[in-house]
mmCIF file of C-alpha atoms and ligand atoms in Angstrom:
data_model
loop_
_atom_site.group_PDB
_atom_site.id
_atom_site.type_symbol
_atom_site.label_atom_id
_atom_site.label_comp_id
_atom_site.label_asym_id
_atom_site.label_seq_id
_atom_site.Cartn_x
_atom_site.Cartn_y
_atom_site.Cartn_z
ATOM 1 C CA MET A 1 213.509 60.357 156.777
ATOM 2 C CA THR A 2 210.077 61.850 156.824
ATOM 3 C CA SER A 3 210.191 64.683 154.214
ATOM 4 C CA ASP A 4 208.248 62.430 151.703
ATOM 5 C CA ARG A 5 205.360 62.036 154.277
ATOM 6 C CA SER A 6 202.336 64.383 154.558
ATOM 7 C CA ALA A 7 202.359 66.800 157.352
ATOM 8 C CA VAL A 8 199.480 66.234 159.849
ATOM 9 C CA VAL A 9 200.440 69.278 161.898
ATOM 10 C CA GLN A 10 201.855 72.590 160.451
ATOM 11 C CA THR A 11 202.399 75.757 162.470
ATOM 12 C CA ARG A 12 203.355 79.020 160.918
ATOM 13 C CA ASP A 13 204.861 81.778 162.990
ATOM 14 C CA LEU A 14 202.982 80.634 165.974
ATOM 15 C CA ARG A 15 203.199 83.029 168.968
ATOM 16 C CA LYS A 16 201.598 83.197 172.395
ATOM 17 C CA GLU A 17 202.156 86.045 174.773
ATOM 18 C CA TYR A 18 201.051 86.136 178.306
ATOM 19 C CA GLY A 19 201.520 89.773 179.171
ATOM 20 C CA SER A 20 205.184 90.492 178.757
ATOM 21 C CA THR A 21 206.072 86.887 178.749
ATOM 22 C CA VAL A 22 206.557 85.391 175.199
ATOM 23 C CA ALA A 23 205.680 81.668 176.007
ATOM 24 C CA VAL A 24 205.901 80.599 172.210
ATOM 25 C CA ASP A 25 207.926 82.728 169.916
ATOM 26 C CA ASP A 26 207.101 82.469 166.298
ATOM 27 C CA VAL A 27 207.294 78.740 166.059
ATOM 28 C CA SER A 28 207.059 77.206 162.604
ATOM 29 C CA LEU A 29 207.222 73.412 162.350
ATOM 30 C CA GLU A 30 205.765 70.346 160.595
ATOM 31 C CA ILE A 31 204.934 66.981 162.200
ATOM 32 C CA TYR A 32 204.485 64.138 159.712
ATOM 33 C CA ASP A 33 202.029 61.299 159.580
ATOM 34 C CA GLY A 34 203.112 58.205 161.471
ATOM 35 C CA GLU A 35 206.070 59.723 163.310
ATOM 36 C CA ILE A 36 206.837 59.944 166.920
ATOM 37 C CA PHE A 37 207.677 63.763 167.456
ATOM 38 C CA ALA A 38 209.112 65.140 170.660
ATOM 39 C CA LEU A 39 209.112 68.602 171.798
ATOM 40 C CA LEU A 40 212.087 68.727 174.194
ATOM 41 C CA GLY A 41 213.096 71.611 176.473
ATOM 42 C CA PRO A 42 213.692 72.682 180.009
ATOM 43 C CA ASN A 43 210.939 73.914 182.449
ATOM 44 C CA GLY A 44 209.206 76.971 181.090
ATOM 45 C CA ALA A 45 210.497 76.528 177.499
ATOM 46 C CA GLY A 46 206.895 76.748 176.137
ATOM 47 C CA LYS A 47 206.339 73.040 175.349
ATOM 48 C CA THR A 48 202.846 72.843 176.977
ATOM 49 C CA THR A 49 201.771 76.063 175.550
ATOM 50 C CA ALA A 50 202.918 75.124 172.053
ATOM 51 C CA VAL A 51 200.941 71.907 172.303
ATOM 52 C CA GLU A 52 197.931 73.512 173.722
ATOM 53 C CA LEU A 53 197.907 75.898 170.765
ATOM 54 C CA ILE A 54 198.148 72.931 168.360
ATOM 55 C CA GLN A 55 195.290 71.247 170.128
ATOM 56 C CA GLY A 56 193.127 74.280 169.843
ATOM 57 C CA LEU A 57 192.840 74.681 173.711
ATOM 58 C CA ARG A 58 194.477 78.137 173.597
ATOM 59 C CA GLU A 59 194.219 80.945 171.006
ATOM 60 C CA PRO A 60 197.426 82.232 169.570
ATOM 61 C CA THR A 61 198.481 85.853 169.796
ATOM 62 C CA SER A 62 199.441 85.425 166.184
ATOM 63 C CA GLY A 63 200.291 82.757 163.692
ATOM 64 C CA GLU A 64 198.443 79.700 162.355
ATOM 65 C CA VAL A 65 197.860 76.004 163.074
ATOM 66 C CA THR A 66 196.860 73.692 160.218
ATOM 67 C CA LEU A 67 195.866 70.151 161.137
ATOM 68 C CA PHE A 68 195.496 67.635 158.301
ATOM 69 C CA GLY A 69 195.644 70.443 155.865
ATOM 70 C CA GLN A 70 192.801 72.367 157.432
ATOM 71 C CA ASP A 71 192.961 75.624 159.324
ATOM 72 C CA LEU A 72 192.392 74.876 163.038
ATOM 73 C CA GLN A 73 190.408 77.948 163.905
ATOM 74 C CA ASN A 74 187.901 77.365 161.225
ATOM 75 C CA HIS A 75 187.406 73.643 161.668
ATOM 76 C CA LEU A 76 187.993 73.493 165.554
ATOM 77 C CA ARG A 77 185.198 71.127 166.392
ATOM 78 C CA ALA A 78 185.823 68.491 163.657
ATOM 79 C CA LEU A 79 189.580 68.661 164.023
ATOM 80 C CA LYS A 80 189.573 68.321 167.871
ATOM 81 C CA ASP A 81 187.652 65.027 167.522
ATOM 82 C CA ARG A 82 190.702 63.582 165.621
ATOM 83 C CA LEU A 83 193.155 64.195 168.564
ATOM 84 C CA GLY A 84 193.811 62.352 171.708
ATOM 85 C CA VAL A 85 195.441 63.943 174.711
ATOM 86 C CA VAL A 86 196.989 62.317 177.841
ATOM 87 C CA PRO A 87 197.788 65.158 180.222
ATOM 88 C CA GLN A 88 200.816 64.964 182.644
ATOM 89 C CA SER A 89 198.630 64.884 185.731
ATOM 90 C CA PHE A 90 196.063 62.463 184.376
ATOM 91 C CA HIS A 91 193.072 61.547 186.690
ATOM 92 C CA THR A 92 189.992 59.602 186.059
ATOM 93 C CA PHE A 93 187.303 57.961 187.954
ATOM 94 C CA GLU A 94 189.099 56.124 190.800
ATOM 95 C CA ARG A 95 186.299 53.772 191.763
ATOM 96 C CA LEU A 96 185.661 52.586 188.093
ATOM 97 C CA THR A 97 187.845 49.771 186.796
ATOM 98 C CA VAL A 98 190.274 50.064 184.085
ATOM 99 C CA ARG A 99 187.876 48.556 181.613
ATOM 100 C CA GLU A 100 184.941 50.679 182.930
ATOM 101 C CA ASN A 101 186.960 53.829 182.378
ATOM 102 C CA VAL A 102 188.071 52.920 178.833
ATOM 103 C CA ALA A 103 184.594 51.815 177.932
ATOM 104 C CA LEU A 104 183.104 55.174 179.250
ATOM 105 C CA ILE A 105 185.286 57.115 176.777
ATOM 106 C CA GLY A 106 184.593 54.606 174.017
ATOM 107 C CA ASP A 107 180.716 55.149 174.472
ATOM 108 C CA LEU A 108 181.321 58.856 174.012
ATOM 109 C CA HIS A 109 182.848 58.478 170.560
ATOM 110 C CA SER A 110 181.187 57.141 167.511
ATOM 111 C CA ALA A 111 184.324 55.814 165.778
ATOM 112 C CA SER A 112 185.599 53.912 168.880
ATOM 113 C CA SER A 113 187.694 50.810 168.981
ATOM 114 C CA ASP A 114 186.869 47.600 170.572
ATOM 115 C CA VAL A 115 187.759 48.147 174.359
ATOM 116 C CA CYS A 116 189.096 44.561 174.750
ATOM 117 C CA GLU A 117 191.565 45.231 171.822
ATOM 118 C CA VAL A 118 192.740 48.422 173.081
ATOM 119 C CA LEU A 119 193.305 46.914 176.541
ATOM 120 C CA ALA A 120 195.125 44.079 174.867
ATOM 121 C CA GLU A 121 197.436 46.425 172.923
ATOM 122 C CA LEU A 122 198.478 48.142 176.042
ATOM 123 C CA ASP A 123 198.973 44.779 178.020
ATOM 124 C CA LEU A 124 196.133 45.817 180.411
ATOM 125 C CA THR A 125 193.817 42.779 179.991
ATOM 126 C CA GLU A 126 194.982 41.136 183.218
ATOM 127 C CA TRP A 127 194.330 44.550 185.029
ATOM 128 C CA ALA A 128 190.940 45.396 183.336
ATOM 129 C CA GLY A 129 188.935 44.431 186.431
ATOM 130 C CA GLU A 130 191.149 46.496 188.842
ATOM 131 C CA ARG A 131 189.886 49.818 190.163
ATOM 132 C CA PHE A 132 191.855 52.817 188.657
ATOM 133 C CA GLY A 133 192.592 54.165 192.240
ATOM 134 C CA SER A 134 194.331 51.012 193.273
ATOM 135 C CA LEU A 135 196.775 51.006 190.192
ATOM 136 C CA SER A 136 200.528 51.962 190.284
ATOM 137 C CA GLY A 137 201.645 55.230 188.555
ATOM 138 C CA GLY A 138 202.786 53.256 185.487
ATOM 139 C CA TYR A 139 199.413 51.313 185.060
ATOM 140 C CA LYS A 140 197.535 54.571 185.657
ATOM 141 C CA ARG A 141 199.523 56.332 182.875
ATOM 142 C CA ARG A 142 198.969 53.336 180.566
ATOM 143 C CA THR A 143 195.223 53.397 181.309
ATOM 144 C CA GLY A 144 195.315 57.062 180.329
ATOM 145 C CA ILE A 145 196.803 56.122 177.037
ATOM 146 C CA ALA A 146 194.156 53.333 176.533
ATOM 147 C CA MET A 147 191.437 55.959 177.208
ATOM 148 C CA ALA A 148 192.940 58.127 174.645
ATOM 149 C CA LEU A 149 193.359 55.578 172.034
ATOM 150 C CA VAL A 150 189.815 54.189 172.368
ATOM 151 C CA SER A 151 188.455 57.070 170.365
ATOM 152 C CA GLU A 152 190.907 56.215 167.599
ATOM 153 C CA PRO A 153 192.823 59.496 167.395
ATOM 154 C CA ASP A 154 194.894 60.322 164.487
ATOM 155 C CA ILE A 155 197.332 62.136 166.605
ATOM 156 C CA LEU A 156 197.937 61.301 170.268
ATOM 157 C CA PHE A 157 199.606 63.938 172.524
ATOM 158 C CA LEU A 158 201.484 62.786 175.637
ATOM 159 C CA ASP A 159 202.570 65.360 178.034
ATOM 160 C CA GLU A 160 205.654 64.149 179.883
ATOM 161 C CA PRO A 161 204.387 60.549 179.701
ATOM 162 C CA THR A 162 206.941 58.987 182.137
ATOM 163 C CA ALA A 163 207.495 61.767 184.531
ATOM 164 C CA GLY A 164 207.590 60.414 188.076
ATOM 165 C CA LEU A 165 207.619 56.722 187.096
ATOM 166 C CA ASP A 166 210.333 54.108 188.178
ATOM 167 C CA PRO A 167 212.847 52.926 185.619
ATOM 168 C CA ALA A 168 210.851 49.645 184.907
ATOM 169 C CA ALA A 169 207.555 51.487 184.530
ATOM 170 C CA ARG A 170 209.206 54.020 182.272
ATOM 171 C CA ARG A 171 210.712 51.342 180.029
ATOM 172 C CA ALA A 172 207.364 49.580 179.660
ATOM 173 C CA THR A 173 205.542 52.834 178.880
ATOM 174 C CA TRP A 174 208.126 53.509 176.175
ATOM 175 C CA GLU A 175 207.565 50.034 174.700
ATOM 176 C CA HIS A 176 203.912 50.748 174.408
ATOM 177 C CA ILE A 177 204.466 54.309 172.930
ATOM 178 C CA GLU A 178 206.901 52.892 170.396
ATOM 179 C CA GLY A 179 204.195 50.579 168.887
ATOM 180 C CA LEU A 180 201.576 53.311 168.310
ATOM 181 C CA PRO A 181 202.601 54.494 164.860
ATOM 182 C CA GLU A 182 202.071 50.931 163.680
ATOM 183 C CA LEU A 183 198.554 51.153 164.868
ATOM 184 C CA GLY A 184 198.059 54.326 162.746
ATOM 185 C CA THR A 185 198.561 56.999 165.356
ATOM 186 C CA THR A 186 201.028 59.906 165.053
ATOM 187 C CA VAL A 187 202.482 60.628 168.500
ATOM 188 C CA VAL A 188 203.607 64.135 169.842
ATOM 189 C CA LEU A 189 205.204 64.012 173.052
ATOM 190 C CA THR A 190 206.599 66.709 175.363
ATOM 191 C CA THR A 191 209.370 65.827 177.591
ATOM 192 C CA HIS A 192 212.421 67.225 179.381
ATOM 193 C CA TYR A 193 214.134 63.755 179.496
ATOM 194 C CA MET A 194 217.021 63.091 177.134
ATOM 195 C CA ASP A 195 216.791 59.482 177.284
ATOM 196 C CA GLU A 196 213.104 59.468 176.321
ATOM 197 C CA VAL A 197 213.908 61.339 173.217
ATOM 198 C CA GLU A 198 216.797 59.079 172.279
ATOM 199 C CA TYR A 199 214.661 55.966 172.821
ATOM 200 C CA LEU A 200 211.457 57.139 171.148
ATOM 201 C CA ALA A 201 211.582 60.078 168.907
ATOM 202 C CA ASP A 202 211.892 59.894 165.212
ATOM 203 C CA ARG A 203 212.400 63.636 165.299
ATOM 204 C CA VAL A 204 212.740 66.254 167.970
ATOM 205 C CA ALA A 205 212.327 69.940 168.062
ATOM 206 C CA LEU A 206 214.580 71.700 170.765
ATOM 207 C CA LEU A 207 212.565 74.418 172.384
ATOM 208 C CA VAL A 208 214.222 77.163 174.330
ATOM 209 C CA ASP A 209 212.623 80.244 175.726
ATOM 210 C CA GLY A 210 209.677 79.736 173.455
ATOM 211 C CA HIS A 211 211.637 79.292 170.123
ATOM 212 C CA VAL A 212 212.763 76.344 168.103
ATOM 213 C CA GLU A 213 216.440 76.003 168.134
ATOM 214 C CA ALA A 214 216.686 72.912 165.953
ATOM 215 C CA VAL A 215 214.387 70.214 164.386
ATOM 216 C CA ASP A 216 215.820 66.898 163.240
ATOM 217 C CA SER A 217 216.305 63.286 164.079
ATOM 218 C CA VAL A 218 218.552 62.512 167.118
ATOM 219 C CA PRO A 219 221.532 61.206 165.029
ATOM 220 C CA ALA A 220 221.301 64.303 162.749
ATOM 221 C CA LEU A 221 221.252 66.745 165.704
ATOM 222 C CA VAL A 222 224.147 64.861 167.394
ATOM 223 C CA ASP A 223 226.154 64.972 164.151
ATOM 224 C CA ALA A 224 225.396 68.671 163.651
ATOM 225 C CA TYR A 225 225.853 69.943 167.178
ATOM 226 C CA ALA A 226 227.380 67.609 169.676
ATOM 227 C CA GLY A 227 231.033 67.624 168.639
ATOM 228 C CA GLU A 228 233.652 65.172 169.165
ATOM 229 C CA VAL A 229 233.856 61.426 170.247
ATOM 230 C CA THR A 230 236.492 60.788 172.925
ATOM 231 C CA VAL A 231 238.400 57.735 173.929
ATOM 232 C CA VAL A 232 239.560 57.960 177.531
ATOM 233 C CA VAL A 233 242.274 55.546 178.987
ATOM 234 C CA HIS A 234 242.192 55.481 182.760
ATOM 235 C CA LEU A 235 245.751 55.090 184.204
ATOM 236 C CA ALA A 236 246.097 53.358 187.535
ATOM 237 C CA GLY A 237 249.738 53.014 187.340
ATOM 238 C CA GLY A 238 251.936 50.238 185.697
ATOM 239 C CA GLU A 239 250.449 50.550 182.196
ATOM 240 C CA PRO A 240 252.720 50.928 179.125
ATOM 241 C CA GLU A 241 251.872 54.594 179.200
ATOM 242 C CA ALA A 242 254.234 55.690 176.321
ATOM 243 C CA GLU A 243 252.776 53.055 173.998
ATOM 244 C CA LEU A 244 249.169 53.898 174.927
ATOM 245 C CA GLU A 245 249.881 57.488 174.293
ATOM 246 C CA SER A 246 251.541 56.966 170.793
ATOM 247 C CA THR A 247 248.802 54.593 169.835
ATOM 248 C CA LEU A 248 246.167 57.341 170.684
ATOM 249 C CA GLU A 249 248.318 60.116 169.049
ATOM 250 C CA SER A 250 248.597 58.247 165.801
ATOM 251 C CA ARG A 251 244.680 58.146 165.353
ATOM 252 C CA ALA A 252 243.283 61.109 167.281
ATOM 253 C CA GLN A 253 242.831 64.605 166.208
ATOM 254 C CA ALA A 254 244.325 65.664 169.592
ATOM 255 C CA VAL A 255 245.432 63.869 172.780
ATOM 256 C CA HIS A 256 245.527 65.577 176.219
ATOM 257 C CA ARG A 257 246.045 64.450 179.754
ATOM 258 C CA ARG A 258 243.658 65.009 182.556
ATOM 259 C CA GLU A 259 244.076 63.687 186.129
ATOM 260 C CA GLY A 260 244.791 59.922 185.838
ATOM 261 C CA ALA A 261 243.767 59.689 182.286
ATOM 262 C CA LEU A 262 244.718 60.091 178.530
ATOM 263 C CA VAL A 263 241.978 61.574 176.504
ATOM 264 C CA GLY A 264 242.003 61.188 172.698
ATOM 265 C CA VAL A 265 239.547 63.394 170.688
ATOM 266 C CA PHE A 266 238.078 62.246 167.410
ATOM 267 C CA ASP A 267 235.718 63.941 164.952
ATOM 268 C CA ASP A 268 234.925 60.501 163.456
ATOM 269 C CA ARG A 269 233.438 57.615 165.290
ATOM 270 C CA GLN A 270 234.994 54.961 163.042
ATOM 271 C CA ARG A 271 238.541 56.252 163.836
ATOM 272 C CA ALA A 272 237.694 56.416 167.543
ATOM 273 C CA GLN A 273 236.535 52.829 167.383
ATOM 274 C CA GLU A 274 239.834 51.773 165.708
ATOM 275 C CA ALA A 275 241.871 53.539 168.299
ATOM 276 C CA TYR A 276 239.757 51.860 171.071
ATOM 277 C CA SER A 277 240.531 48.347 169.511
ATOM 278 C CA ALA A 278 244.232 49.114 169.091
ATOM 279 C CA LEU A 279 244.388 50.145 172.727
ATOM 280 C CA GLN A 280 242.641 47.116 173.831
ATOM 281 C CA ASP A 281 245.225 45.044 171.956
ATOM 282 C CA ILE A 282 247.987 46.435 174.130
ATOM 283 C CA GLY A 283 246.815 45.030 177.346
ATOM 284 C CA THR A 284 244.399 45.146 180.153
ATOM 285 C CA HIS A 285 243.463 48.561 181.301
ATOM 286 C CA SER A 286 240.283 50.603 181.600
ATOM 287 C CA ILE A 287 239.209 52.407 178.381
ATOM 288 C CA ASP A 288 235.917 54.272 177.612
ATOM 289 C CA LEU A 289 234.603 55.251 174.208
ATOM 290 C CA VAL A 290 232.425 58.346 174.841
ATOM 291 C CA SER A 291 229.968 59.236 172.304
ATOM 292 C CA PRO A 292 228.064 62.517 172.318
ATOM 293 C CA GLY A 293 224.240 62.338 172.741
ATOM 294 C CA MET A 294 221.264 64.770 172.962
ATOM 295 C CA GLU A 295 222.667 66.002 176.290
ATOM 296 C CA ASP A 296 225.638 67.484 174.340
ATOM 297 C CA VAL A 297 223.319 68.885 171.797
ATOM 298 C CA PHE A 298 221.422 70.736 174.344
ATOM 299 C CA LEU A 299 224.390 71.950 176.087
ATOM 300 C CA GLU A 300 225.743 73.260 172.802
ATOM 301 C CA LEU A 301 222.432 74.991 171.657
ATOM 302 C CA ALA A 302 220.872 76.076 174.941
ATOM 303 C CA GLY A 303 223.582 75.885 177.634
ATOM 304 C CA ALA A 304 221.120 73.912 179.584
ATOM 305 C CA SER A 305 222.233 71.513 182.397
ATOM 306 C CA LEU A 306 221.057 68.089 183.418
ATOM 307 C CA ALA A 307 219.668 67.037 186.815
ATOM 308 C CA PRO A 308 221.038 63.775 188.076
ATOM 309 C CA GLY A 309 218.006 61.918 186.683
ATOM 310 C CA GLY A 310 218.831 62.887 183.160
ATOM 311 C CA GLU A 311 216.283 65.700 183.259
ATOM 312 C CA LEU A 312 216.822 69.161 181.708
ATOM 313 C CA ARG A 313 216.706 72.240 183.832
HETATM 314 N N1 LIG B 401 198.426 80.685 181.833
HETATM 315 C C1 LIG B 401 199.606 81.458 181.858
HETATM 316 N N2 LIG B 401 199.685 82.594 182.239
HETATM 317 C C2 LIG B 401 200.859 83.364 182.328
HETATM 318 N N3 LIG B 401 202.074 82.737 182.007
HETATM 319 C C3 LIG B 401 202.128 81.323 181.578
HETATM 320 C C4 LIG B 401 200.797 80.691 181.490
HETATM 321 N N4 LIG B 401 201.133 79.464 181.066
HETATM 322 C C5 LIG B 401 202.439 79.374 180.888
HETATM 323 N N5 LIG B 401 203.013 80.734 181.136
HETATM 324 C C6 LIG B 401 204.477 81.023 181.122
HETATM 325 O O1 LIG B 401 204.921 80.688 179.765
HETATM 326 C C7 LIG B 401 206.152 80.185 179.727
HETATM 327 C C8 LIG B 401 206.093 78.754 179.037
HETATM 328 O O2 LIG B 401 205.329 77.850 179.970
HETATM 329 P P1 LIG B 401 205.023 76.389 179.511
HETATM 330 O O3 LIG B 401 204.204 75.751 180.602
HETATM 331 O O4 LIG B 401 204.354 76.389 178.187
HETATM 332 O O5 LIG B 401 206.456 75.814 179.440
HETATM 333 P P2 LIG B 401 206.898 74.240 179.503
HETATM 334 O O6 LIG B 401 208.104 73.895 178.665
HETATM 335 O O7 LIG B 401 205.788 73.354 179.200
HETATM 336 O O8 LIG B 401 207.319 74.029 180.916
HETATM 337 P P3 LIG B 401 207.212 72.705 182.026
HETATM 338 O O9 LIG B 401 208.135 71.705 181.502
HETATM 339 O O10 LIG B 401 207.573 73.306 183.313
HETATM 340 O O11 LIG B 401 205.859 72.263 181.980
HETATM 341 C C9 LIG B 401 206.628 80.089 181.154
HETATM 342 O O12 LIG B 401 207.447 81.252 181.302
HETATM 343 C C10 LIG B 401 205.421 80.116 182.031
HETATM 344 O O13 LIG B 401 205.499 80.697 183.321
#
């Protein structure tokens, strides 16, 4: 979807070694103007190091970073001014209010947005007079985003933006991040949450052991790597089992039985949907249509597994 857009970040054979550890292994990628780009990978995959190289916070062992068409090393000062960063463990002045913290950053930058506008964009107006130290984790994170946005960055880097937040705060944070490209900000986020990528990212780079396994949109990655759709008919006893089985068999590529269930395997979602409807017409029983997602992509490409919270490990 983004190939006709200009690249605001380009890395070429970017590499970072720490002694014998290769944290970032010849990474070449492009991030386009106005997209939400995610770097997804398990702990230690090299996400933070890659992003720190792009931000000019670390020197690469080899390779190049170009931002807005300019070489980062030769234009470090000017290019850094165009970046906003919200680190994972974000802290600021606990005793200052939300407004004071945001205004402080605004004062440091010449091209700064109106503080009230930024607070309104992040639904923080009501909280503007609260001390930062008294806020919940979600509001602290949101204040961090406001503090980064007030300097009008062209690219905003968010490191694990919802780690440690409860589900409602995560959802609210996603909704605010989702709106940032409309305000003219390209977003680069690092995460190890599948659902975050599925909700937010226009494109995602899968990082494993320092190298990029694949880069594309979530639907394209799922199509390419995640395999089949399955329809699962749970059998509690008393169902017209033979009819259910033949209905599945007439549409599925394969049908197999597993404990208490019939499982039809499809390589086409449309046919799976047709089978699902036909099975529903037969009567009342429990049927699941199971579509693959990013989790399956990662299992296929990296053999990674998920923690109960949907987090890669
Ligand atoms: N300053 C450092 N010195 C030595 N090794 C480092 C340093 N920073 C990172 N590493 C190593 O480089 C590799 C990549 O680490 P990095 O923090 O970039 O991964 P990550 O994907 O961001 O992980 P996490 O999700 O846990 O933050 C790891 O093996 C890590 O131990």
